[in-house]
Coordinates of C-alpha atoms and ligand atoms in Angstrom, one line a residue:
M1 CA -31.0 -103.5 -355.4
S2 CA -32.3 -102.6 -352.0
E3 CA -30.3 -103.2 -348.9
R4 CA -32.8 -105.7 -347.8
G5 CA -32.8 -107.4 -351.2
R6 CA -29.0 -107.6 -351.2
R7 CA -29.1 -109.2 -347.8
S8 CA -31.7 -111.8 -348.6
A9 CA -30.4 -112.9 -352.0
P10 CA -28.9 -116.3 -352.0
L11 CA -25.1 -116.3 -352.0
S12 CA -23.2 -117.5 -355.0
G13 CA -20.4 -120.1 -354.3
L14 CA -17.8 -117.4 -354.6
Q15 CA -19.7 -115.0 -352.3
A16 CA -20.1 -117.8 -349.8
L17 CA -16.3 -118.5 -349.9
V18 CA -15.6 -114.8 -349.3
A19 CA -18.2 -114.4 -346.6
S20 CA -17.7 -117.6 -344.7
R21 CA -13.9 -118.1 -345.0
H22 CA -12.7 -114.5 -345.1
V23 CA -11.1 -115.2 -348.5
T24 CA -10.1 -112.1 -350.5
V25 CA -11.2 -112.1 -354.1
L26 CA -9.1 -109.7 -356.1
A27 CA -10.7 -108.5 -359.3
D28 CA -9.2 -110.0 -362.4
L29 CA -6.4 -112.0 -360.7
P30 CA -6.6 -115.7 -361.1
L31 CA -6.5 -117.6 -357.8
I32 CA -4.0 -120.4 -358.2
A33 CA -3.9 -121.8 -354.7
S34 CA -5.8 -121.3 -351.5
G35 CA -4.4 -122.6 -348.2
K36 CA -6.0 -122.6 -344.8
V37 CA -4.9 -119.1 -344.1
R38 CA -3.6 -117.5 -347.3
E39 CA -4.1 -117.2 -351.0
M40 CA -1.8 -117.2 -354.1
Y41 CA -2.7 -115.3 -357.2
E42 CA -1.1 -115.1 -360.6
L43 CA 0.2 -111.7 -361.7
E44 CA 1.2 -110.3 -365.1
R45 CA 4.7 -111.2 -366.4
L46 CA 7.2 -108.5 -365.5
G47 CA 9.8 -107.4 -368.0
D48 CA 12.9 -105.8 -366.7
G49 CA 13.2 -103.5 -369.7
Q50 CA 16.9 -104.2 -370.0
S51 CA 17.7 -107.8 -370.8
G52 CA 14.5 -108.6 -372.6
R53 CA 13.9 -111.5 -370.2
V54 CA 10.6 -111.8 -368.4
Q55 CA 9.8 -112.9 -364.9
E56 CA 6.6 -114.7 -364.0
T57 CA 5.3 -113.4 -360.7
L58 CA 2.7 -114.3 -358.1
L59 CA 0.9 -112.4 -355.4
M60 CA 0.9 -114.1 -352.0
V61 CA -1.8 -112.8 -349.7
A62 CA -2.0 -113.5 -346.0
S63 CA -5.5 -113.4 -344.5
D64 CA -6.5 -112.7 -340.9
R65 CA -7.8 -116.3 -340.6
I66 CA -6.4 -118.4 -337.6
S67 CA -6.4 -122.1 -337.1
T68 CA -6.0 -124.1 -333.9
Y69 CA -5.9 -127.9 -333.8
D70 CA -5.8 -127.9 -337.6
A71 CA -9.2 -126.2 -337.9
V72 CA -9.8 -122.6 -339.1
H73 CA -12.0 -120.5 -336.8
P74 CA -14.8 -118.5 -338.4
T75 CA -13.6 -115.4 -336.5
P76 CA -10.6 -113.5 -338.0
I77 CA -7.8 -111.9 -336.0
P78 CA -7.6 -108.3 -337.2
D79 CA -4.1 -107.5 -338.6
K80 CA -2.8 -111.0 -338.3
G81 CA -2.1 -111.2 -342.1
K82 CA -0.2 -107.9 -341.9
V83 CA 1.9 -109.1 -338.9
L84 CA 2.8 -112.3 -340.7
T85 CA 3.7 -110.5 -343.9
G86 CA 5.8 -107.9 -342.0
L87 CA 7.7 -110.6 -340.2
S88 CA 8.3 -112.7 -343.3
V89 CA 9.7 -109.6 -345.1
F90 CA 11.8 -108.7 -342.0
W91 CA 13.4 -112.1 -342.3
F92 CA 13.8 -112.1 -346.1
E93 CA 15.6 -108.8 -345.8
R94 CA 18.0 -110.0 -343.1
T95 CA 18.8 -113.5 -344.5
A96 CA 19.6 -112.7 -348.1
H97 CA 23.3 -113.2 -347.3
I98 CA 22.4 -116.9 -346.5
V99 CA 20.2 -117.7 -349.5
A100 CA 18.3 -115.8 -352.2
N101 CA 14.5 -115.4 -351.7
H102 CA 11.5 -114.9 -353.9
L103 CA 10.4 -111.5 -352.6
I104 CA 10.2 -108.8 -355.2
S105 CA 8.0 -106.1 -353.6
T106 CA 5.4 -105.4 -351.0
V107 CA 4.3 -102.1 -352.7
D108 CA 4.7 -102.2 -356.5
G109 CA 2.0 -104.4 -358.1
V110 CA 0.1 -104.9 -354.8
P111 CA -3.6 -104.1 -355.0
E112 CA -4.6 -101.4 -352.5
E113 CA -7.1 -103.6 -350.7
V114 CA -4.3 -106.0 -349.6
L115 CA -1.5 -103.5 -348.9
G116 CA 0.5 -104.7 -345.9
R117 CA -0.5 -108.3 -346.2
A118 CA 0.8 -109.2 -349.6
M119 CA 4.0 -109.9 -351.4
V120 CA 4.8 -109.9 -355.1
V121 CA 7.1 -112.9 -355.5
R122 CA 9.1 -114.6 -358.3
K123 CA 7.5 -117.8 -359.6
L124 CA 9.7 -120.7 -358.8
S125 CA 9.8 -124.4 -359.5
M126 CA 9.1 -125.6 -356.0
L127 CA 10.9 -128.6 -354.5
P128 CA 8.4 -131.3 -353.4
V129 CA 9.6 -131.4 -349.7
E130 CA 9.0 -129.4 -346.6
C131 CA 12.3 -128.4 -345.0
V132 CA 11.8 -128.5 -341.2
V133 CA 14.5 -127.5 -338.7
R134 CA 14.2 -128.2 -335.0
G135 CA 16.3 -126.7 -332.3
Y136 CA 14.0 -128.1 -329.5
I137 CA 12.3 -131.5 -329.2
T138 CA 8.5 -130.9 -329.3
G139 CA 5.3 -131.7 -331.3
S140 CA 5.6 -134.6 -333.8
G141 CA 9.4 -134.7 -333.2
W142 CA 8.8 -135.4 -329.5
K143 CA 6.2 -138.1 -330.4
D144 CA 8.7 -139.8 -332.9
Y145 CA 11.6 -139.5 -330.4
Q146 CA 9.6 -141.2 -327.6
A147 CA 8.6 -144.0 -330.0
T148 CA 11.9 -144.6 -331.7
G149 CA 14.7 -142.5 -330.2
K150 CA 15.0 -140.8 -333.7
V151 CA 13.5 -138.0 -335.7
S152 CA 13.6 -138.2 -339.5
G153 CA 16.2 -141.0 -339.2
I154 CA 18.4 -138.9 -337.0
D155 CA 19.6 -140.7 -333.8
L156 CA 19.2 -138.3 -330.8
P157 CA 20.8 -138.7 -327.4
G158 CA 18.8 -140.8 -324.9
G159 CA 17.0 -139.2 -322.0
L160 CA 15.8 -136.0 -323.7
R161 CA 12.8 -134.4 -322.0
E162 CA 9.9 -132.7 -323.7
S163 CA 10.7 -129.2 -325.1
Q164 CA 14.4 -129.6 -324.3
R165 CA 16.9 -127.8 -326.5
L166 CA 18.8 -130.1 -328.8
P167 CA 22.6 -130.2 -328.8
E168 CA 22.5 -128.8 -332.3
P169 CA 19.6 -128.0 -334.7
I170 CA 18.5 -130.9 -336.8
F171 CA 17.0 -131.0 -340.4
T172 CA 13.9 -133.1 -340.4
P173 CA 12.2 -133.0 -343.8
S174 CA 8.6 -134.0 -344.5
T175 CA 6.4 -134.7 -347.5
K176 CA 4.0 -132.1 -348.8
A177 CA 0.6 -133.7 -348.1
E178 CA -2.2 -132.2 -350.3
Q179 CA -4.6 -133.2 -347.5
G180 CA -4.0 -134.3 -343.9
H181 CA -0.7 -134.3 -342.2
D182 CA 2.8 -134.1 -343.6
E183 CA 4.8 -137.2 -343.1
A184 CA 8.3 -137.2 -341.7
I185 CA 10.9 -138.6 -344.1
D186 CA 14.7 -139.1 -343.7
F187 CA 17.3 -137.2 -345.7
A188 CA 17.8 -140.0 -348.2
R189 CA 14.0 -140.1 -349.1
A190 CA 14.0 -136.3 -349.4
A191 CA 17.0 -136.4 -351.8
Q192 CA 15.2 -139.1 -353.8
L193 CA 12.0 -137.0 -354.1
V194 CA 14.1 -133.9 -355.1
G195 CA 16.2 -136.1 -357.5
D196 CA 19.5 -134.4 -356.6
E197 CA 21.5 -135.4 -353.6
K198 CA 24.0 -132.5 -353.8
L199 CA 21.1 -129.9 -354.1
M200 CA 19.4 -131.6 -351.0
Q201 CA 22.7 -131.2 -349.0
R202 CA 22.7 -127.5 -349.9
V203 CA 19.0 -127.2 -348.9
R204 CA 19.8 -128.9 -345.5
H205 CA 22.8 -126.6 -344.9
V206 CA 20.9 -123.4 -345.8
S207 CA 17.9 -124.5 -343.8
I208 CA 20.0 -124.9 -340.6
E209 CA 21.8 -121.6 -341.3
L210 CA 18.5 -119.8 -341.6
Y211 CA 17.1 -121.3 -338.5
S212 CA 20.3 -120.7 -336.4
F213 CA 20.4 -117.0 -337.6
A214 CA 16.8 -116.4 -336.6
A215 CA 16.9 -118.4 -333.4
D216 CA 19.9 -116.4 -332.2
H217 CA 18.2 -113.1 -333.1
A218 CA 14.9 -114.2 -331.4
R219 CA 16.7 -115.4 -328.2
E220 CA 18.3 -112.0 -327.8
R221 CA 14.7 -110.6 -327.8
G222 CA 13.2 -113.0 -325.3
V223 CA 11.7 -115.3 -327.8
I224 CA 12.5 -119.0 -328.4
L225 CA 12.3 -120.2 -332.0
A226 CA 11.7 -123.9 -331.3
D227 CA 11.3 -125.0 -334.9
T228 CA 10.4 -123.8 -338.3
K229 CA 9.5 -124.9 -341.8
F230 CA 10.9 -123.6 -345.1
E231 CA 9.9 -124.2 -348.7
F232 CA 12.5 -123.9 -351.5
G233 CA 12.4 -123.6 -355.2
L234 CA 14.7 -123.2 -358.2
D235 CA 14.6 -120.0 -360.3
D236 CA 14.8 -119.8 -364.1
D237 CA 18.6 -120.0 -363.8
G238 CA 18.4 -123.1 -361.6
R239 CA 19.5 -121.2 -358.5
L240 CA 18.2 -122.2 -355.1
V241 CA 15.7 -119.7 -353.7
V242 CA 13.7 -119.8 -350.4
G243 CA 10.0 -119.1 -351.0
D244 CA 6.7 -119.2 -349.2
E245 CA 6.6 -117.2 -345.9
V246 CA 9.6 -117.5 -343.6
L247 CA 10.0 -117.6 -339.9
T248 CA 6.4 -116.5 -339.1
P249 CA 4.3 -117.7 -336.2
D250 CA 2.3 -119.8 -338.7
S251 CA 5.4 -121.6 -340.1
S252 CA 7.3 -121.8 -336.8
R253 CA 6.9 -122.5 -333.1
Y254 CA 7.7 -119.3 -331.1
W255 CA 7.7 -119.6 -327.3
P256 CA 8.1 -116.8 -324.8
A257 CA 11.6 -117.3 -323.2
D258 CA 10.1 -116.1 -320.0
G259 CA 8.7 -119.2 -318.2
Y260 CA 10.3 -121.7 -320.5
E261 CA 10.7 -125.0 -318.7
V262 CA 11.6 -128.5 -319.9
G263 CA 9.4 -131.5 -319.1
H264 CA 6.2 -130.4 -320.7
G265 CA 4.7 -128.6 -323.7
Q266 CA 5.3 -124.8 -323.9
P267 CA 2.6 -122.1 -324.5
S268 CA 2.6 -120.8 -328.0
F269 CA 3.6 -117.1 -328.2
D270 CA 0.7 -116.2 -330.5
K271 CA -2.1 -118.8 -330.2
Q272 CA -2.1 -119.6 -326.5
Y273 CA -5.1 -117.4 -325.6
V274 CA -7.2 -119.1 -328.2
R275 CA -6.0 -122.6 -327.1
D276 CA -6.6 -121.8 -323.4
W277 CA -10.0 -120.4 -324.2
A278 CA -10.8 -123.5 -326.4
A279 CA -9.8 -125.9 -323.6
G280 CA -12.4 -124.4 -321.3
S281 CA -15.1 -124.0 -324.0
G282 CA -16.2 -127.6 -324.3
W283 CA -15.0 -127.7 -328.0
D284 CA -13.9 -131.2 -328.8
K285 CA -11.1 -129.8 -331.2
Q286 CA -12.8 -131.4 -334.2
P287 CA -13.9 -129.2 -337.1
P288 CA -15.8 -127.0 -337.3
A289 CA -13.8 -124.6 -335.1
P290 CA -16.1 -122.4 -333.0
P291 CA -16.2 -118.5 -333.1
I292 CA -13.7 -116.8 -330.9
P293 CA -15.0 -114.3 -328.2
D294 CA -14.1 -110.6 -328.6
D295 CA -11.7 -110.5 -325.6
V296 CA -9.8 -113.6 -326.8
V297 CA -9.6 -112.0 -330.3
A298 CA -8.2 -108.8 -328.8
G299 CA -5.7 -110.6 -326.6
T300 CA -4.5 -112.7 -329.6
R301 CA -4.2 -109.7 -331.8
A302 CA -2.1 -108.0 -329.2
R303 CA 0.2 -111.0 -329.0
Y304 CA 0.8 -111.0 -332.8
I305 CA 1.6 -107.3 -332.7
E306 CA 4.0 -108.0 -329.7
A307 CA 5.7 -110.8 -331.7
Y308 CA 6.2 -108.3 -334.6
E309 CA 7.6 -105.6 -332.3
R310 CA 9.8 -107.9 -330.2
I311 CA 11.3 -109.7 -333.2
S312 CA 11.7 -106.7 -335.6
G313 CA 12.5 -104.2 -332.9
E314 CA 10.2 -101.5 -334.5
P315 CA 6.6 -100.5 -333.9
F316 CA 4.1 -102.4 -336.0
A317 CA 2.8 -99.0 -337.2
E318 CA 6.1 -98.6 -339.1
W319 CA 5.3 -101.7 -341.2
L320 CA 1.9 -100.3 -341.9
A321 CA 3.3 -96.9 -342.9
R322 CA 6.0 -98.4 -345.1
T323 CA 3.5 -100.4 -347.1
G324 CA 0.7 -97.8 -347.2
A325 CA -1.5 -100.1 -345.2
V326 CA -3.9 -99.1 -342.5
A327 CA -4.5 -101.0 -339.2
Q328 CA -7.9 -102.5 -338.6
S329 CA -9.9 -100.6 -336.1
R330 CA -11.3 -103.4 -333.9
Ligands
LIG401 C1 3.8 -121.8 -354.4 N1 2.6 -122.6 -352.7 C2 2.1 -122.8 -351.3 C3 -0.4 -122.5 -351.2 C4 -0.2 -119.9 -350.6 C5 1.0 -120.7 -350.8 N2 7.4 -118.6 -355.4 C6 6.6 -119.6 -355.7 N3 6.6 -120.1 -357.0 C7 5.7 -121.0 -357.4 N4 4.9 -121.6 -356.5 C8 4.8 -121.2 -355.2 C9 5.7 -120.2 -354.8 C10 5.7 -119.7 -353.4 N5 5.7 -119.4 -352.4 C11 3.7 -121.9 -353.0 N6 2.0 -123.0 -353.7 C12 2.7 -122.6 -354.8 C13 0.8 -122.0 -351.1 C14 -1.5 -121.7 -350.9 C15 -1.4 -120.4 -350.6 F1 0.0 -118.6 -350.3

C-alpha cells in the first residue's frame, strides 16, 4: 500500500485504540485488562523445571499516558512508563523483607518493544479492596475529616489543618470501583469483603510497614510521601503477596519537601506543571482532556526523571541500561 493509501485508510477499532490512546498492542499476547495508563497481558505458563509445578504469569505494561483530574490527556509524557516501572521495581527490591511481591523479571519474557516499562509478574488471586495508607491529611481524606472528623471510621484528633502530618500513618481501605471513584470503607467492611479478619489485620500491618519504610526513605531525599495505595493478592500457596505497581507517583502522592506548608493543598511532585498549565488554559477539567504543549511535556518529563533519581539515588540511564531499554528522544 502507498504511504498515502495507508494514511487515508479508515482505522480499525484496534488501530484507533492504539493511535488515539497510546495503547501498546503486543503481538500474540491476550490483553486481559486495560486501565487509564497501563495494560495487563497474559503470558505463557512458566515451569521451574524442578518441582514440576507451573506458575501462571502476566505482563504489566506501563504506558506514557498521563491523567489529571481523572481524565487522560491525548499527549504522552515520554519515558513516564519507564520511570514508573523503574520506581516500582526499586521499591519491590527494597521491601521484600516486609512482604513478598509479584515481580518475577523485567528482562526475561519481556517483549523488546516494551523493555524498561514492563514487568513479568506472578498471577495472584487479588483481594477485592484497595489498601490506602495516609501519613498526611489531604485529598478525599481531608474532605471526609472536615465532614465527620474521621477517615475510614478512624477518629482523628480535632483541629487538623489541610496537608498536616498525622500523629501516625493510618490504614484507610476503599472499594475497587470498576468505574468512577473508589469508596472509603472502614476496616470491618474491608475484612468482610475479604472474608478473613486475621488476613485483613496482616494486610493492614504490612501496608503501614511498607508506607513507613518508603516515607522515611523519601523524606531523607527531600520528598514527602503523603499517601499511597497497595493491592494485595494470595499466591498458589495462599501466601500474602503485594502486587500491582508500588509507591509510584501514579499510586501515591509525592510532594517536594521544599516548600511544604500546612493549611493548603500541596503541589504534586510530578503533575504540577500540567495542573498549573491546565488552570490557566480555560479547560473546565471535564473530559476530554486537552493536548499538553511541548514545554509542559518537557517540564513534566524532567520531573518524573528527577523523582526517579531522587528516590532511587541513581541516574535514570542506569535503569534504562539494566533493562536494555532506550530513552525516548523528545
Ligand atoms: C491484576 N489488575 C489491575 C488493571 C493493569 C493492572 N499479579 C496479579 N495477578 C492477577 N491479577 C492482577 C495482578 C496484578 N497486579 C491487577 N488487574 C488484575 C490492573 C489494568 C491494568 F496493569
